[in-house]
Coordinates of C-alpha atoms and ligand atoms in Angstrom, one line a residue:
M1 CA 153.3 -5.1 174.1
K2 CA 156.7 -3.4 174.7
Y3 CA 157.6 -0.3 172.7
G4 CA 161.0 1.3 172.0
T5 CA 162.7 3.5 169.4
R6 CA 165.5 3.1 166.9
M7 CA 167.5 5.6 164.9
G8 CA 170.2 5.3 162.2
N9 CA 170.4 3.2 159.1
A10 CA 167.2 1.2 158.8
A11 CA 168.9 -1.3 156.5
K12 CA 171.3 -2.2 159.3
A13 CA 168.6 -2.8 161.9
R14 CA 168.5 -6.3 163.3
T15 CA 164.8 -7.0 163.5
Q16 CA 162.6 -9.8 162.3
C17 CA 160.4 -7.5 160.3
I18 CA 160.9 -4.0 159.1
V19 CA 157.6 -2.2 158.2
V20 CA 158.0 0.4 155.5
G21 CA 155.5 2.5 153.5
V22 CA 154.8 2.8 149.8
Y23 CA 152.6 5.6 148.4
D24 CA 150.2 5.2 145.5
D25 CA 151.9 4.7 142.1
A26 CA 154.8 2.9 143.8
Q27 CA 156.3 6.1 145.4
L28 CA 158.7 5.0 148.1
T29 CA 158.8 6.7 151.5
D30 CA 162.3 7.8 152.7
T31 CA 163.0 4.5 154.6
A32 CA 161.8 2.4 151.7
K33 CA 164.1 4.4 149.4
A34 CA 167.0 3.7 151.8
L35 CA 166.3 0.0 151.8
D36 CA 165.9 0.0 148.0
K37 CA 169.2 1.7 147.6
E38 CA 171.1 -0.7 149.9
S39 CA 169.5 -3.7 148.1
G40 CA 170.5 -2.5 144.7
G41 CA 166.9 -1.6 143.6
Y42 CA 165.2 -4.7 144.9
L43 CA 162.1 -3.0 146.2
K44 CA 161.6 -1.1 143.0
K45 CA 162.0 -4.3 141.0
V46 CA 159.3 -6.0 143.1
L47 CA 157.0 -2.9 142.7
R48 CA 157.5 -2.9 138.9
R49 CA 156.0 -6.4 138.8
G50 CA 152.8 -4.8 140.0
D51 CA 151.7 -7.1 142.8
I52 CA 151.6 -4.1 145.0
S53 CA 151.1 -0.6 143.9
G54 CA 150.9 1.4 147.1
K55 CA 147.1 1.7 147.4
A56 CA 146.1 2.2 151.0
N57 CA 146.2 -1.0 153.1
Q58 CA 147.9 -3.2 150.5
M59 CA 150.5 -5.4 152.1
M60 CA 153.3 -7.7 151.0
V61 CA 156.0 -9.5 153.0
L62 CA 159.4 -9.8 151.4
H63 CA 162.0 -12.2 152.7
D64 CA 165.8 -11.9 152.7
V65 CA 166.1 -8.6 150.9
P66 CA 169.7 -8.2 149.8
N67 CA 171.9 -6.2 152.2
V68 CA 169.0 -5.6 154.5
N69 CA 169.6 -7.0 158.0
A70 CA 165.9 -7.4 158.8
T71 CA 164.7 -10.9 158.0
R72 CA 161.5 -9.6 156.5
V73 CA 160.3 -6.4 154.9
L74 CA 156.6 -5.6 155.2
L75 CA 155.6 -3.3 152.4
V76 CA 152.5 -1.3 153.3
G77 CA 150.4 0.7 150.9
L78 CA 149.7 4.2 152.2
G79 CA 147.6 5.5 149.3
K80 CA 148.0 9.0 147.9
A81 CA 150.5 11.0 149.8
D82 CA 148.3 14.1 150.0
A83 CA 145.2 12.1 151.0
L84 CA 146.6 10.4 154.2
T85 CA 144.1 11.5 156.8
G86 CA 144.4 10.7 160.5
A87 CA 141.6 8.1 160.3
K88 CA 143.3 6.4 157.3
F89 CA 146.7 6.4 159.1
A90 CA 145.1 4.7 162.2
G91 CA 143.3 2.2 160.0
I92 CA 146.6 1.3 158.3
A93 CA 148.2 0.8 161.7
R94 CA 145.3 -1.6 162.7
N95 CA 145.9 -3.6 159.5
V96 CA 149.6 -3.7 160.1
I97 CA 149.3 -5.2 163.5
T98 CA 146.8 -7.7 162.2
R99 CA 149.3 -8.8 159.6
L100 CA 152.2 -8.9 162.0
K101 CA 150.3 -11.2 164.2
T102 CA 149.9 -13.7 161.4
I103 CA 153.7 -14.1 160.8
S104 CA 155.9 -15.6 163.4
V105 CA 157.9 -12.7 164.5
K106 CA 158.9 -11.6 168.0
N107 CA 159.9 -8.1 167.2
A108 CA 159.3 -5.6 164.4
L109 CA 160.5 -2.1 163.4
N110 CA 157.8 0.2 162.3
C111 CA 158.9 3.0 159.9
L112 CA 155.5 4.4 159.1
L113 CA 155.8 7.5 161.3
E114 CA 157.6 9.3 158.5
A115 CA 154.4 9.5 156.5
D116 CA 152.9 12.9 156.7
V117 CA 149.4 12.9 158.1
A118 CA 147.1 15.9 157.3
D119 CA 146.8 18.2 160.4
Q120 CA 148.6 15.9 162.8
D121 CA 152.1 15.9 164.2
L122 CA 154.6 13.2 165.1
G123 CA 153.4 12.7 168.7
W124 CA 149.9 12.1 167.4
K125 CA 151.1 9.5 165.0
V126 CA 153.0 7.7 167.7
R127 CA 150.0 7.7 170.1
R128 CA 147.5 6.4 167.5
T129 CA 150.0 3.8 166.3
I130 CA 150.5 2.4 169.8
E131 CA 146.8 2.4 170.6
A132 CA 146.1 0.5 167.3
F133 CA 148.8 -2.0 168.1
D134 CA 147.8 -2.5 171.7
A135 CA 144.1 -3.0 170.6
G136 CA 145.3 -5.4 168.0
V137 CA 147.0 -7.8 170.4
Y138 CA 144.4 -7.5 173.2
R139 CA 142.8 -10.7 174.2
F140 CA 140.4 -11.5 177.1
T141 CA 141.7 -14.7 178.6
E142 CA 141.0 -14.2 182.2
M143 CA 138.2 -16.8 182.2
K144 CA 139.9 -19.5 180.2
G145 CA 141.0 -22.6 182.2
K146 CA 144.4 -22.1 180.6
P147 CA 145.4 -19.4 178.2
P148 CA 144.8 -20.7 174.7
E149 CA 147.8 -21.0 172.3
N150 CA 147.1 -19.0 169.2
G151 CA 150.6 -18.9 167.7
E152 CA 151.0 -15.2 168.2
T153 CA 154.6 -14.3 169.1
L154 CA 155.0 -10.5 168.7
E155 CA 156.5 -9.0 171.9
T156 CA 158.3 -5.8 171.0
V157 CA 157.7 -3.1 168.4
E158 CA 160.3 -0.4 167.8
L159 CA 159.4 2.9 166.2
F160 CA 161.9 4.3 163.7
V161 CA 162.9 7.8 164.5
A162 CA 164.4 9.4 161.4
D163 CA 165.6 12.6 163.0
K164 CA 167.5 12.7 166.3
S165 CA 165.7 15.8 167.4
D166 CA 162.4 13.9 167.4
Q167 CA 163.5 11.4 170.0
D168 CA 162.0 13.3 173.0
V169 CA 158.7 13.7 171.2
V170 CA 158.5 10.1 170.4
D171 CA 159.5 9.0 173.9
D172 CA 156.9 11.3 175.6
A173 CA 154.2 10.0 173.2
I174 CA 155.1 6.4 174.1
T175 CA 154.9 7.1 177.8
I176 CA 151.6 8.9 177.5
S177 CA 149.9 6.3 175.3
S178 CA 151.2 3.4 177.5
A179 CA 149.3 5.0 180.4
L180 CA 146.3 5.4 178.2
C181 CA 146.5 1.9 176.9
A182 CA 146.7 0.5 180.4
G183 CA 143.4 2.3 181.1
I184 CA 141.8 1.1 177.9
N185 CA 142.8 -2.5 178.5
K186 CA 141.5 -2.4 182.1
A187 CA 138.2 -1.0 180.9
K188 CA 138.0 -3.9 178.4
D189 CA 138.9 -6.5 181.0
L190 CA 136.3 -5.2 183.5
G191 CA 133.7 -4.9 180.7
N192 CA 134.2 -8.5 179.5
L193 CA 134.1 -10.2 182.9
P194 CA 130.7 -11.9 183.3
G195 CA 128.0 -10.8 185.7
N196 CA 128.7 -13.6 188.2
V197 CA 132.3 -12.4 188.6
C198 CA 132.1 -8.6 188.1
T199 CA 129.6 -7.7 190.7
P200 CA 129.4 -4.3 192.4
T201 CA 131.5 -5.7 195.2
Y202 CA 134.1 -6.8 192.7
L203 CA 134.3 -3.3 191.2
A204 CA 134.7 -1.8 194.7
D205 CA 137.6 -4.3 195.4
Q206 CA 139.2 -3.4 192.1
A207 CA 139.0 0.3 193.1
K208 CA 140.6 -0.4 196.4
Q209 CA 143.3 -2.3 194.6
L210 CA 143.9 0.8 192.4
A211 CA 144.3 2.9 195.5
K212 CA 147.0 0.5 196.7
E213 CA 148.9 0.8 193.4
Y214 CA 148.8 4.6 193.0
S215 CA 149.6 7.0 195.7
S216 CA 147.5 9.7 194.0
I217 CA 144.3 7.6 194.3
T218 CA 142.0 7.3 197.3
V219 CA 138.8 5.3 197.3
K220 CA 135.6 5.7 199.3
V221 CA 132.7 3.2 198.9
L222 CA 129.2 4.1 199.9
E223 CA 127.3 1.0 201.1
E224 CA 123.5 0.5 200.7
K225 CA 122.9 1.5 204.3
E226 CA 124.6 4.9 203.8
M227 CA 122.8 5.4 200.5
E228 CA 119.5 4.8 202.1
K229 CA 120.4 7.4 204.7
L230 CA 121.4 9.9 202.0
G231 CA 118.0 9.4 200.5
M232 CA 119.2 7.8 197.3
G233 CA 115.8 6.2 196.7
A234 CA 116.3 5.9 192.9
F235 CA 119.6 4.0 193.2
M236 CA 118.2 1.8 195.9
S237 CA 115.0 1.0 193.8
V238 CA 117.3 -0.7 191.3
S239 CA 119.7 -2.3 193.7
R240 CA 117.1 -3.7 196.1
G241 CA 116.0 -6.4 193.8
S242 CA 119.4 -8.1 193.8
E243 CA 121.2 -10.3 196.3
Q244 CA 124.3 -8.5 195.3
P245 CA 124.7 -5.3 197.4
G246 CA 125.0 -2.1 195.4
K247 CA 127.9 0.2 195.8
M248 CA 128.6 3.8 195.0
I249 CA 132.4 3.8 194.4
I250 CA 134.2 7.1 194.6
I251 CA 137.7 7.1 193.2
T252 CA 139.7 10.3 193.7
H253 CA 142.9 11.2 191.9
K254 CA 144.6 14.1 193.6
G255 CA 147.0 15.7 191.1
A256 CA 146.6 19.3 192.1
K257 CA 146.0 21.6 195.1
P258 CA 142.8 20.7 197.0
K259 CA 141.3 24.1 196.1
E260 CA 141.4 23.3 192.4
A261 CA 137.9 22.2 191.3
P262 CA 137.9 18.6 190.2
H263 CA 136.6 17.2 186.9
V264 CA 134.1 14.5 187.8
L265 CA 133.3 11.4 185.7
V266 CA 130.3 9.3 186.6
G267 CA 129.8 5.8 185.1
K268 CA 126.8 3.6 184.9
G269 CA 127.8 0.3 186.5
I270 CA 124.9 -2.1 186.1
T271 CA 126.9 -5.3 186.4
F272 CA 124.0 -7.2 184.9
D273 CA 120.8 -5.8 183.5
T274 CA 117.9 -8.3 183.3
G275 CA 115.5 -5.5 182.9
G276 CA 114.1 -6.3 186.4
I277 CA 110.3 -7.0 186.6
S278 CA 110.1 -5.4 183.1
L279 CA 112.2 -8.4 182.1
K280 CA 114.2 -8.3 178.9
P281 CA 113.6 -11.1 176.3
G282 CA 116.0 -14.0 176.7
A283 CA 117.7 -13.8 173.3
G284 CA 120.6 -11.4 173.6
M285 CA 120.1 -10.8 177.3
H286 CA 123.7 -12.0 177.9
E287 CA 124.9 -8.8 176.3
M288 CA 123.9 -7.1 179.4
I289 CA 127.2 -8.2 181.1
W290 CA 128.5 -5.0 179.3
D291 CA 126.0 -2.7 181.0
M292 CA 128.7 -1.6 183.3
C293 CA 131.0 -0.4 180.5
G294 CA 130.3 3.2 181.4
A295 CA 131.7 2.5 184.9
A296 CA 134.5 0.5 183.4
S297 CA 135.5 3.4 181.1
V298 CA 135.5 5.8 184.2
F299 CA 137.7 3.2 186.0
G300 CA 140.1 2.9 183.0
T301 CA 140.3 6.7 182.7
M302 CA 141.2 7.0 186.4
L303 CA 143.9 4.4 186.0
A304 CA 145.3 6.2 183.0
V305 CA 145.4 9.6 184.7
A306 CA 147.0 8.1 187.8
E307 CA 149.6 6.3 185.7
Q308 CA 150.2 9.5 183.7
Q309 CA 150.4 11.5 187.0
L310 CA 148.1 14.1 185.4
P311 CA 148.5 17.3 187.6
M312 CA 144.8 17.8 188.0
N313 CA 142.1 16.7 190.4
V314 CA 139.8 14.1 188.9
I315 CA 137.0 12.2 190.6
G316 CA 135.5 9.1 189.1
V317 CA 132.2 7.7 190.5
L318 CA 131.0 4.2 189.7
A319 CA 127.2 3.7 190.3
A320 CA 127.3 0.0 190.7
A321 CA 124.3 -2.2 191.1
E322 CA 122.6 -5.3 189.6
N323 CA 119.2 -5.1 188.0
M324 CA 117.3 -8.2 188.9
P325 CA 113.7 -9.3 189.2
S326 CA 112.8 -10.6 192.7
G327 CA 110.2 -10.3 195.4
D328 CA 111.9 -7.1 196.6
A329 CA 112.4 -5.6 193.1
S330 CA 110.6 -2.4 192.0
R331 CA 107.3 -2.8 190.3
P332 CA 106.2 -0.9 187.3
G333 CA 104.2 2.0 188.7
D334 CA 106.3 2.4 191.9
I335 CA 107.2 5.9 192.8
V336 CA 110.5 6.6 194.5
K337 CA 112.1 9.7 195.9
T338 CA 115.6 10.7 194.6
M339 CA 118.4 12.2 196.6
S340 CA 117.5 15.6 194.9
G341 CA 114.0 15.4 196.5
Q342 CA 112.4 15.0 193.1
T343 CA 110.1 11.9 192.8
V344 CA 110.1 9.4 189.9
E345 CA 107.4 7.1 188.7
I346 CA 109.1 3.9 187.5
L347 CA 107.0 3.0 184.5
N348 CA 109.6 0.5 183.2
T349 CA 112.1 -1.1 185.5
D350 CA 114.4 -1.7 182.5
A351 CA 115.1 2.0 182.4
E352 CA 117.3 1.6 185.4
G353 CA 120.5 3.3 184.3
R354 CA 119.1 6.8 184.7
L355 CA 117.8 5.8 188.2
V356 CA 121.3 4.9 189.5
L357 CA 122.9 7.8 187.7
C358 CA 120.6 10.5 189.0
D359 CA 121.5 9.9 192.6
A360 CA 125.2 9.8 191.8
L361 CA 124.8 13.1 189.9
T362 CA 123.2 14.7 192.9
Y363 CA 125.8 13.3 195.3
I364 CA 128.7 14.7 193.4
D365 CA 127.4 18.3 193.7
Q366 CA 129.3 18.6 197.0
Y367 CA 132.7 18.5 195.1
N368 CA 131.9 21.8 193.3
P369 CA 133.0 20.2 190.0
A370 CA 134.7 22.1 187.2
T371 CA 132.8 19.9 184.8
V372 CA 130.9 16.6 185.1
I373 CA 130.7 13.9 182.4
D374 CA 128.5 10.8 182.9
V375 CA 129.1 7.8 180.7
A376 CA 126.5 5.1 180.3
T377 CA 125.3 2.3 178.1
L378 CA 121.9 4.0 178.6
T379 CA 119.6 3.2 175.7
G380 CA 119.1 0.8 172.9
A381 CA 117.6 3.7 171.1
V382 CA 120.9 5.4 170.6
I383 CA 122.1 2.4 168.6
V384 CA 119.1 2.9 166.3
A385 CA 119.9 6.6 165.9
L386 CA 123.7 6.6 165.5
G387 CA 124.9 3.0 165.1
S388 CA 128.3 2.2 166.5
H389 CA 130.6 4.9 165.2
P390 CA 130.1 7.9 167.4
T391 CA 129.1 8.0 171.1
A392 CA 126.1 10.2 171.6
M393 CA 126.9 13.3 173.5
Y394 CA 124.5 15.7 175.3
A395 CA 125.5 18.8 177.1
N396 CA 124.1 21.7 179.1
D397 CA 127.1 23.8 178.2
D398 CA 128.4 24.6 174.7
G399 CA 132.0 24.9 175.9
V400 CA 132.1 21.4 177.4
A401 CA 130.4 20.1 174.2
A402 CA 133.0 21.7 172.0
D403 CA 135.8 20.4 174.1
L404 CA 134.4 16.9 173.9
E405 CA 133.9 17.2 170.1
Q406 CA 137.5 18.3 169.7
A407 CA 138.8 15.6 172.0
G408 CA 136.9 13.1 169.9
R409 CA 138.4 14.3 166.6
E410 CA 141.9 14.2 168.1
S411 CA 141.6 10.8 169.7
L412 CA 139.5 9.3 166.9
D413 CA 137.1 8.3 169.7
R414 CA 134.3 10.4 168.3
V415 CA 131.1 11.9 169.7
W416 CA 128.1 13.3 168.0
R417 CA 126.1 16.0 169.8
M418 CA 122.4 15.4 170.2
P419 CA 119.7 17.9 171.1
L420 CA 118.8 18.4 174.7
W421 CA 115.9 20.7 173.9
E422 CA 113.3 21.7 176.4
D423 CA 110.7 20.5 173.8
Y424 CA 111.5 16.8 174.7
Q425 CA 111.0 17.3 178.5
A426 CA 107.2 17.0 178.3
Q427 CA 107.6 13.3 177.3
I428 CA 108.8 12.4 180.7
N429 CA 106.2 14.4 182.7
S430 CA 104.2 12.2 185.1
A431 CA 100.7 12.7 186.4
F432 CA 101.5 11.2 189.8
A433 CA 105.2 12.0 190.4
D434 CA 107.6 14.8 189.4
M435 CA 108.7 12.8 186.4
A436 CA 108.5 9.3 184.8
N437 CA 111.5 7.2 184.1
I438 CA 110.6 6.6 180.4
G439 CA 109.4 9.0 177.7
G440 CA 107.6 6.8 175.2
R441 CA 108.7 5.3 171.9
E442 CA 110.1 8.4 170.3
A443 CA 113.6 9.8 170.8
G444 CA 114.5 7.3 173.5
S445 CA 118.1 8.3 173.9
I446 CA 117.1 12.0 174.1
T447 CA 114.4 11.5 176.7
A448 CA 116.9 9.5 178.8
A449 CA 119.3 12.5 178.6
C450 CA 116.5 14.9 179.5
F451 CA 115.8 12.8 182.6
L452 CA 119.5 13.2 183.7
A453 CA 119.4 16.9 182.8
R454 CA 116.9 17.4 185.6
F455 CA 119.6 16.5 188.1
T456 CA 122.5 18.3 186.7
K457 CA 121.4 22.0 186.6
K458 CA 124.0 23.2 189.1
Y459 CA 127.2 22.5 187.1
R460 CA 128.6 22.2 183.6
W461 CA 127.7 18.8 182.4
A462 CA 127.8 16.4 179.5
H463 CA 126.2 12.9 179.1
L464 CA 127.7 10.2 176.9
D465 CA 125.4 7.4 175.8
C466 CA 127.9 4.7 174.7
A467 CA 125.5 1.8 174.3
G468 CA 126.5 1.6 170.6
T469 CA 130.2 2.1 171.0
A470 CA 131.4 0.5 174.3
F471 CA 131.1 -3.1 173.2
K472 CA 130.4 -5.4 170.3
G473 CA 127.9 -8.0 171.2
S474 CA 128.9 -10.6 168.7
G475 CA 131.3 -11.4 165.8
P476 CA 135.0 -11.9 165.6
M477 CA 135.7 -8.6 167.5
K478 CA 133.1 -9.5 170.2
G479 CA 133.8 -7.7 173.5
A480 CA 134.3 -4.4 175.2
T481 CA 136.0 -1.8 173.0
G482 CA 137.4 0.4 175.8
R483 CA 135.5 3.4 174.5
P484 CA 135.3 6.1 175.5
V485 CA 138.5 6.0 177.7
N486 CA 140.5 7.5 174.9
L487 CA 138.0 10.4 174.5
L488 CA 137.9 11.1 178.3
F489 CA 141.7 10.9 178.6
E490 CA 142.1 13.4 175.8
Y491 CA 139.4 15.6 177.2
L492 CA 141.1 15.7 180.7
N493 CA 144.5 16.4 179.2
T494 CA 143.0 19.3 177.2
Q495 CA 141.4 20.7 180.3
Y496 CA 144.8 20.5 182.0
R497 CA 146.5 22.4 179.2
K498 CA 143.8 25.0 179.4
T499 CA 144.4 25.6 183.1
L500 CA 148.1 25.9 182.4
A501 CA 147.5 28.5 179.6
E502 CA 145.1 30.4 181.9
D503 CA 147.6 30.4 184.8
A504 CA 150.3 31.8 182.4
S505 CA 148.1 34.7 181.2
Ligands
BES601 N1 121.2 -1.2 179.3 C1 120.1 -1.0 178.5 C2 120.4 -0.2 177.2 C3 121.2 -1.0 176.2 C4 120.5 -1.8 175.2 C5 122.6 -1.0 176.2 C6 121.3 -2.5 174.3 C7 123.3 -1.7 175.3 C8 122.7 -2.4 174.3 C9 119.1 0.0 179.3 O1 119.1 -0.2 180.7 C10 117.8 -0.3 178.9 O2 117.3 -1.4 179.1 N2 117.1 0.6 178.2 C11 115.8 0.5 177.7 C12 115.1 1.7 178.0 C13 113.6 1.6 177.7 C14 113.0 0.7 178.7 C15 113.0 3.0 177.9 C16 115.9 0.3 176.2 O3 116.8 0.8 175.6 O4 115.2 -0.5 175.7
MN602 MN1 117.8 -1.7 181.3
ZN603 ZN1 120.8 -1.0 181.5

């Protein structure tokens, strides 16, 4: 989707649809008032008939409003003026784009930015609007023989800027959210590609392509041979069962001086998870094409920061492997040695995410990271615990946790902090090895995080379990959600602003 801005008299705007807000009890917003005045009280007349009152998310399309150049006016209910929260505003934006898709317009002028949102400024409203609109028109068509015709025609959305002095703020917000949306859409595309296409090799090729497109990006790929040599026995225990060679893909964005410590993102990139010898049941197994959504979100975030030219060093690592049963696959009971030197008893080969991640988390210590965040569709248990609204977050550092929580509130890509208490560690103790890769029935997401915590003691670290949030397995919205790219992008931007503030003081 293309975005632009427009100022001046809204009634004079030549557009196929002008979108204006109405508060509860038929209170018109400023632009709605202007249109009403030009049209000789037409909007108020319609409202008096009572078909629309201004309750949040109500919508009505008017055609040929007198003295208004727009062919259509889309009236949108905003609810009570003093109750318009950020979440509500974003929800309304999602419904607006859904409605705009159903009418045959090529362009539209959105005048909803003038609505005051509690605790949020204009830039915020622009960013959330663009994200909602981009998500609304996203479709995954890469695997169709020919792109299906669905009658959708919308190409351009203009944002109405009431005050000339706001122009720069809106332009900047459009630029930044366009970078972000490119990353989100890439994460969705990678996530949605099936296991026979999106292999570890495919991800490595995509990363190399990224390096070609952005001068700030360089890519290094560790092949299995090198990983063997580095002692990554845990990663290799997963990858060995597959015909597809595993890859550790290191994407570096150089935005600042080399001496500045990088923020490191590590993504679980299981391009298909059969469970291995601890085979998953057949029903629903296809959902495991999305078991690389953590890696996809890291990839998308790297694309977004490169596109944005964020003046900070960021490293993204994709731990990419396929989890297959085969004559060479790990057996339940196998004991392997990780790169850290600690040994692991593999009691269930379906708990493979932590095995590929632990070696990646050891490998990245050499970068002396400022912070490390790993992202993984790690456990079914997290879906039982939290459902699909927040991503579960664990941290060994309260500052990192607080920053992620704040980034989640700001971006609406929320996290919920879970306990990483020592008490849970006993569940993954092993009689034969230094630890087991599963911790029993109780608290499955927590014990998975506890496993990773044993490999991340040297730096400030957080773990995001996005099994419930990164994709929807079925239904009309089936597919990758692009989460938590928005969260990570917001987090990195906040870290950057913090370094700026520190440098200044
Ligand atoms: N990739 C799965 C977790 C998952 C399940 C992600 C459902 C998204 C939706 C992970 O590798 C896995 O299989 N976890 C096991 C762990 C268990 C064996 C301790 C699980 O959750 O059942
Ligand atoms: Mn698994
Ligand atoms: Zn998995």
